[in-house]
Each structure stands twice: as structure tokens, then as C-alpha cells.
Coordinates of C-alpha atoms and ligand atoms in Angstrom, one line a residue:
M1 CA -7.5 5.3 19.4
R2 CA -4.5 3.0 19.2
A3 CA -2.5 4.8 16.5
R4 CA 0.1 6.3 18.8
G5 CA 3.7 5.4 17.9
L6 CA 2.6 3.7 14.7
V7 CA 3.4 4.5 11.1
D8 CA 1.1 5.2 8.2
Y9 CA 3.0 4.7 4.9
H10 CA 0.2 5.1 2.5
L11 CA -1.0 8.7 2.1
H12 CA -2.0 10.3 -1.2
T13 CA -2.0 14.0 -2.1
R14 CA -4.3 16.1 -4.3
R15 CA -1.8 15.7 -7.1
C16 CA -3.2 12.3 -8.0
G17 CA -6.5 14.0 -9.1
H18 CA -8.7 12.0 -6.7
A19 CA -7.6 13.0 -3.3
A20 CA -8.4 16.0 -1.1
G21 CA -6.5 18.2 1.3
E22 CA -3.0 19.7 1.6
L23 CA 0.0 17.9 2.8
E24 CA -0.1 19.9 6.0
D25 CA -3.6 18.6 6.7
Y26 CA -2.4 15.0 6.6
V27 CA 0.5 15.9 8.9
R28 CA -1.8 17.7 11.4
R29 CA -4.1 14.7 11.5
A30 CA -1.2 12.3 12.0
R31 CA 0.2 14.4 14.8
R32 CA -3.2 14.5 16.5
L33 CA -3.3 10.7 16.4
G34 CA 0.2 10.5 17.8
L35 CA 1.6 8.6 14.8
S36 CA 5.4 8.5 15.0
E37 CA 5.9 8.4 11.2
I38 CA 4.0 9.0 8.0
G39 CA 4.9 8.4 4.4
F40 CA 3.5 10.0 1.4
S41 CA 3.1 7.5 -1.4
D42 CA 1.2 9.2 -4.1
H43 CA 0.5 7.5 -7.4
F44 CA 3.5 7.4 -9.7
P45 CA 2.6 8.7 -13.1
L46 CA 1.0 5.8 -15.1
L47 CA 3.2 5.2 -18.1
H48 CA 0.8 3.0 -20.1
I49 CA -2.3 5.3 -20.0
Q50 CA -2.8 8.9 -19.4
D51 CA -5.6 9.9 -17.1
P52 CA -5.3 12.9 -14.8
S53 CA -7.9 11.4 -12.5
L54 CA -5.5 8.5 -11.7
S55 CA -2.1 10.0 -11.2
M56 CA 0.1 13.1 -11.5
A57 CA 1.8 13.7 -14.8
L58 CA 5.5 12.7 -15.2
D59 CA 6.7 16.3 -15.2
E60 CA 5.1 16.8 -11.8
L61 CA 7.2 14.1 -10.1
P62 CA 10.1 16.5 -9.3
D63 CA 7.7 18.9 -7.6
Y64 CA 6.1 16.1 -5.6
V65 CA 9.5 14.9 -4.4
R66 CA 10.6 18.5 -3.5
E67 CA 7.3 19.2 -1.7
V68 CA 7.6 16.1 0.5
K69 CA 11.3 16.6 1.2
D70 CA 10.7 20.2 2.2
L71 CA 8.0 19.2 4.5
A72 CA 10.2 16.5 6.0
A73 CA 12.9 19.0 6.6
R74 CA 10.5 21.3 8.4
V75 CA 8.5 18.8 10.4
S76 CA 10.0 16.4 13.0
R77 CA 6.8 15.1 14.6
P78 CA 5.7 12.9 13.0
R79 CA 8.7 12.0 10.9
I80 CA 7.9 12.3 7.2
R81 CA 9.0 9.8 4.7
L82 CA 9.1 10.0 0.9
G83 CA 7.4 7.1 -0.8
I84 CA 5.7 6.5 -4.0
E85 CA 3.0 4.0 -5.1
V86 CA 3.9 2.5 -8.4
D87 CA 1.8 0.3 -10.6
Y88 CA 3.3 -3.0 -11.5
V89 CA 3.3 -3.1 -15.3
A90 CA 5.7 -5.8 -16.5
E91 CA 6.7 -4.1 -19.8
R92 CA 7.7 -1.0 -18.0
I93 CA 10.1 -2.2 -15.4
R94 CA 13.3 -1.0 -17.0
E95 CA 11.9 2.4 -17.7
L96 CA 10.5 2.6 -14.1
T97 CA 13.8 1.6 -12.6
E98 CA 15.6 4.4 -14.4
I99 CA 13.2 7.1 -13.3
L100 CA 12.9 5.9 -9.7
D101 CA 16.7 5.8 -9.3
D102 CA 16.9 9.5 -9.8
Y103 CA 15.0 10.3 -6.6
P104 CA 15.7 9.9 -2.9
F105 CA 12.7 7.7 -2.0
D106 CA 12.6 6.2 1.5
Y107 CA 10.5 3.4 0.0
V108 CA 8.8 2.3 -3.2
T109 CA 5.4 0.7 -2.9
G110 CA 4.3 -1.7 -5.6
S111 CA 0.6 -2.1 -6.4
V112 CA -1.3 -4.4 -8.8
H113 CA -4.3 -2.3 -10.0
F114 CA -4.2 -3.7 -13.6
L115 CA -4.6 -7.2 -14.9
E116 CA -4.1 -7.6 -18.6
G117 CA -4.7 -3.9 -19.0
W118 CA -8.0 -3.9 -17.0
G119 CA -8.1 -1.5 -14.0
F120 CA -10.0 -4.0 -11.9
D121 CA -10.1 -1.8 -8.7
D122 CA -11.6 1.2 -10.5
P123 CA -15.4 1.5 -10.0
R124 CA -15.7 2.7 -13.6
N125 CA -14.5 -0.7 -14.8
L126 CA -16.9 -3.0 -12.8
D127 CA -18.2 -4.4 -16.1
G128 CA -15.0 -6.4 -16.3
Y129 CA -16.1 -8.7 -13.5
R130 CA -19.2 -9.8 -15.5
G131 CA -19.0 -13.4 -16.5
R132 CA -15.5 -13.9 -15.2
D133 CA -14.5 -17.1 -13.5
L134 CA -13.5 -15.7 -10.1
F135 CA -11.1 -18.5 -9.2
S136 CA -8.9 -18.0 -12.3
L137 CA -9.2 -14.2 -11.8
W138 CA -7.8 -14.6 -8.2
E139 CA -5.2 -17.1 -9.5
L140 CA -4.1 -14.5 -12.0
Y141 CA -4.0 -11.6 -9.5
F142 CA -1.8 -13.5 -7.1
Q143 CA 0.5 -14.6 -9.8
V144 CA 1.0 -11.0 -10.9
L145 CA 1.5 -10.0 -7.3
G146 CA 4.2 -12.6 -7.1
D147 CA 5.7 -11.2 -10.3
A148 CA 5.6 -7.7 -8.7
A149 CA 7.4 -8.9 -5.6
E150 CA 10.1 -10.5 -7.8
C151 CA 10.6 -7.6 -10.2
G152 CA 13.2 -5.9 -7.9
L153 CA 11.5 -2.5 -8.0
F154 CA 9.6 -2.6 -4.7
D155 CA 10.2 -2.4 -1.0
L156 CA 6.6 -2.9 -0.1
L157 CA 3.5 -4.5 -1.6
A158 CA 0.3 -2.4 -1.1
H159 CA -3.1 -3.8 -0.3
P160 CA -2.0 -7.3 -1.1
D161 CA -5.4 -8.8 -1.7
L162 CA -7.0 -5.9 -3.5
I163 CA -8.7 -8.2 -5.9
K164 CA -11.4 -8.7 -3.1
K165 CA -12.2 -4.9 -3.2
F166 CA -15.7 -5.2 -4.6
G167 CA -16.6 -8.3 -2.7
F168 CA -16.4 -10.7 -5.7
R169 CA -14.9 -13.8 -4.1
P170 CA -14.5 -17.3 -5.5
R171 CA -16.0 -20.2 -3.7
G172 CA -13.6 -22.6 -2.0
S173 CA -10.2 -22.3 -0.4
M174 CA -7.6 -19.8 -1.7
R175 CA -4.9 -21.2 0.5
R176 CA -2.8 -22.8 -2.2
I177 CA -2.9 -19.7 -4.3
Y178 CA -1.9 -17.5 -1.3
E179 CA 0.9 -19.9 -0.4
E180 CA 2.4 -20.0 -3.8
C181 CA 2.3 -16.2 -4.0
L182 CA 3.8 -15.7 -0.5
D183 CA 6.6 -18.2 -1.0
R184 CA 7.7 -15.9 -3.8
V185 CA 7.2 -12.8 -1.7
A186 CA 9.3 -14.3 1.1
A187 CA 12.1 -15.3 -1.2
A188 CA 12.1 -11.8 -2.8
D189 CA 12.3 -10.3 0.7
V190 CA 9.6 -7.7 0.2
V191 CA 7.5 -6.2 2.9
V192 CA 3.7 -6.6 2.9
E193 CA 1.3 -3.7 3.7
V194 CA -1.5 -4.2 6.1
S195 CA -4.1 -1.7 4.8
T196 CA -7.2 -0.5 6.6
A197 CA -8.6 0.9 3.3
G198 CA -10.4 -2.4 2.7
L199 CA -12.7 -1.6 5.6
R200 CA -14.0 1.4 3.7
K201 CA -14.7 -0.7 0.6
P202 CA -17.4 -3.2 -0.3
A203 CA -14.9 -6.0 0.8
G204 CA -15.4 -4.6 4.3
E205 CA -12.2 -6.1 5.7
I206 CA -8.5 -5.2 6.1
Y207 CA -6.2 -5.9 3.2
P208 CA -5.0 -8.7 3.5
G209 CA -7.5 -11.0 5.2
E210 CA -6.4 -12.8 8.3
E211 CA -5.6 -16.2 6.6
F212 CA -3.3 -14.4 4.2
L213 CA -1.6 -12.5 7.1
R214 CA -1.1 -15.8 9.0
L215 CA 0.6 -17.2 6.0
C216 CA 2.8 -14.1 5.9
R217 CA 3.7 -14.6 9.6
E218 CA 4.6 -18.3 9.0
R219 CA 7.1 -17.1 6.4
D220 CA 8.5 -14.3 8.5
I221 CA 7.4 -11.7 5.9
P222 CA 7.8 -8.3 7.5
V223 CA 4.8 -6.0 7.5
T224 CA 3.9 -2.3 7.9
L225 CA 0.8 -0.2 8.1
G226 CA -1.1 2.0 5.7
S227 CA -4.5 3.7 5.5
D228 CA -4.4 4.6 1.7
A229 CA -5.7 7.9 2.8
H230 CA -7.1 10.1 0.0
D231 CA -8.4 12.5 2.6
P232 CA -6.8 13.8 5.8
R233 CA -9.6 12.3 7.8
E234 CA -8.5 8.8 6.7
V235 CA -5.0 9.0 8.1
G236 CA -4.5 6.2 10.6
Q237 CA -8.1 5.2 10.3
D238 CA -9.0 1.9 12.0
F239 CA -5.4 1.2 13.0
H240 CA -6.6 -0.3 16.3
L241 CA -8.2 -3.1 14.2
A242 CA -5.0 -3.6 12.2
V243 CA -3.0 -3.9 15.4
E244 CA -5.5 -6.3 16.8
V245 CA -5.2 -8.7 13.8
L246 CA -1.5 -8.3 13.6
E247 CA -1.1 -9.3 17.3
R248 CA -3.5 -12.1 16.9
V249 CA -1.5 -13.7 14.2
G250 CA 1.8 -13.2 16.1
Y251 CA 3.4 -10.0 14.7
R252 CA 5.3 -8.0 17.3
E253 CA 6.9 -5.3 15.1
I254 CA 6.4 -3.3 12.0
V255 CA 8.8 -1.9 9.4
S256 CA 10.0 1.6 9.2
F257 CA 11.8 2.7 6.0
E258 CA 14.5 5.3 5.5
R259 CA 16.4 5.6 2.2
R260 CA 15.2 2.1 1.3
Q261 CA 16.7 0.6 4.5
R262 CA 14.4 -1.1 7.0
S263 CA 14.3 -0.9 10.7
F264 CA 11.7 -2.3 13.1
L265 CA 9.3 -0.6 15.5
P266 CA 7.6 -2.5 18.3
L267 CA 3.9 -3.0 17.7
R268 CA 2.8 -3.4 21.3
N269 CA 4.5 -0.4 22.9
A270 CA 3.2 1.7 20.1
G271 CA -0.3 0.4 20.0
A272 CA -0.9 0.0 23.8
K273 CA -0.9 3.6 24.8
R274 CA -4.1 5.4 24.4
D275 CA -4.7 9.0 23.6
Ligands
ZN301 ZN1 -5.6 6.6 -5.3
FE302 FE1 -3.4 1.2 -4.8
FE303 FE1 -2.9 4.3 -2.7
ZN304 ZN1 -3.5 2.3 -3.1

């Protein structure tokens, strides 16, 4: 297991209504794997729809923050960071900024789960793929991802090619679309998450795919790691595969966040030791 010394910045909690386990269970699992740092990044309350199976309610946010900060004060191994996964919804940026500014987040993760109001990564909404032109769907997704990078709210972009989740892929090269998106991500200086969650989904591969990651590397876009665990057993899952692809495309370090400041941890020293 090559998770030792690494970070897992994408953990959910039962508050979101679709995850299992107590915070302590996630911590125990992380400690067993030898992760040096974990970050809780539960789903920020959705402002445009109310669905208790998707996120906590807005009035729970202070409790979430307190719970993670208390844990961070008690636990030193692994270090615990306070994150939050926020849906990019263009009309809500100002409102989101005001709310997020009130809390001591170590990092804010941006996710694109909605395109024109359609929750495309929700298995309940699979119908939406029917009859769609996949090329223009991907084009739209990566435009919106670029918008998310530029909106100024986010330190980190989660599961950057989530649009592949259910395995609906356009024919032909996506390279130009990736490049246009990543030029914007690089200019906005936002970190990209390498997420092992895609391996557990029909897509069957890490988010992002290797070509996308290579294009990140060419632009010197920093990266970090996440499992998107919704169960303690998923913490650090398949991180050896993430380290493998990161090294192959030339990454040597990953980002650590504290109070929205970055530092870097070496990938090799971290990953090379075995437990
Ligand atoms: Zn979730
Ligand atoms: Fe997500
Ligand atoms: Fe998530
Ligand atoms: Zn996620």
C-alpha cells in the first residue's frame, strides 16, 4: 500500500446524507494507511435545490466546521484539514463568497456536478444523457470547469473530468477541449485534484485521465490527491495507482493546504515506503 506520507483531501461525512461512518472512522483508516494528512471536504449546502440526500443544510455548516476543527485540535497524526466541496453555480458566486469567508477553511474545493441545472453525475438523472451529442456535452462541461477555475472561489478543482463518470465518451480527440480548459486553469492558478473515485465508477479510471494529467503537467498546474471517500474503507483507496500515473507524467510533488496557503510534499519519498 503506497499511501504512506500522502494526503487525502476529499473525504465526506454522514452529514451529506449519502456517506457512512463517523469522522473518527475516517481518521483511523487514514492512520492505518500512514497518510500524513487528510482533509474533510463535505458537500457544501446546495443553494439552488434542497435535497437532504445531496448535502447538509445551511444551518448545519457551523456544526460541521466546529466538528472538524475540534477533531483537528485533538488529532495530530494524521494532520486534519478543514475543506469543503462546493458546487460551481455561476449565479451564486457572490452569495457563496460571503458565506465561505466566515469560516476558517484550509481549502475550498470546486466541483462541477450540474450543467444547465442537470445533475449529470447523479445516477437518478441518467436519462439526461439520452440523445445528447456527447462532443458538445464534453465541450460544455470543460467550459464550465474553466469558468469554475476563474470564478475566484476555489483552491482546488475536484474530479476534473467527472463528465466521463458513466462511461459516455465522445468519439475523437478531446485534446483541444482539454487544452483550452487547462490554459484557463493554469492562468487562474488553481490546483487540480487527482481522484481515485473514478476507478469505482463505470468510467473505471482515475479522474483525470492520463492525457489530461499530462497537459496539466505541461502547464505546471499543481495537483493533489483525493479519494472522494463516502465510506471510511474508501480513504486512500488505490492511491498507489494515482502515484504511478503522477510519476509517469512527471509530477514530483503534491500540494498541502493550510488556511488557503499551499506548500508542497514530495511524492516519491511519500509513496516509496511500504507498510
Ligand atoms: Zn457525495
Ligand atoms: Fe463531487
Ligand atoms: Fe465529493
Ligand atoms: Zn466529489
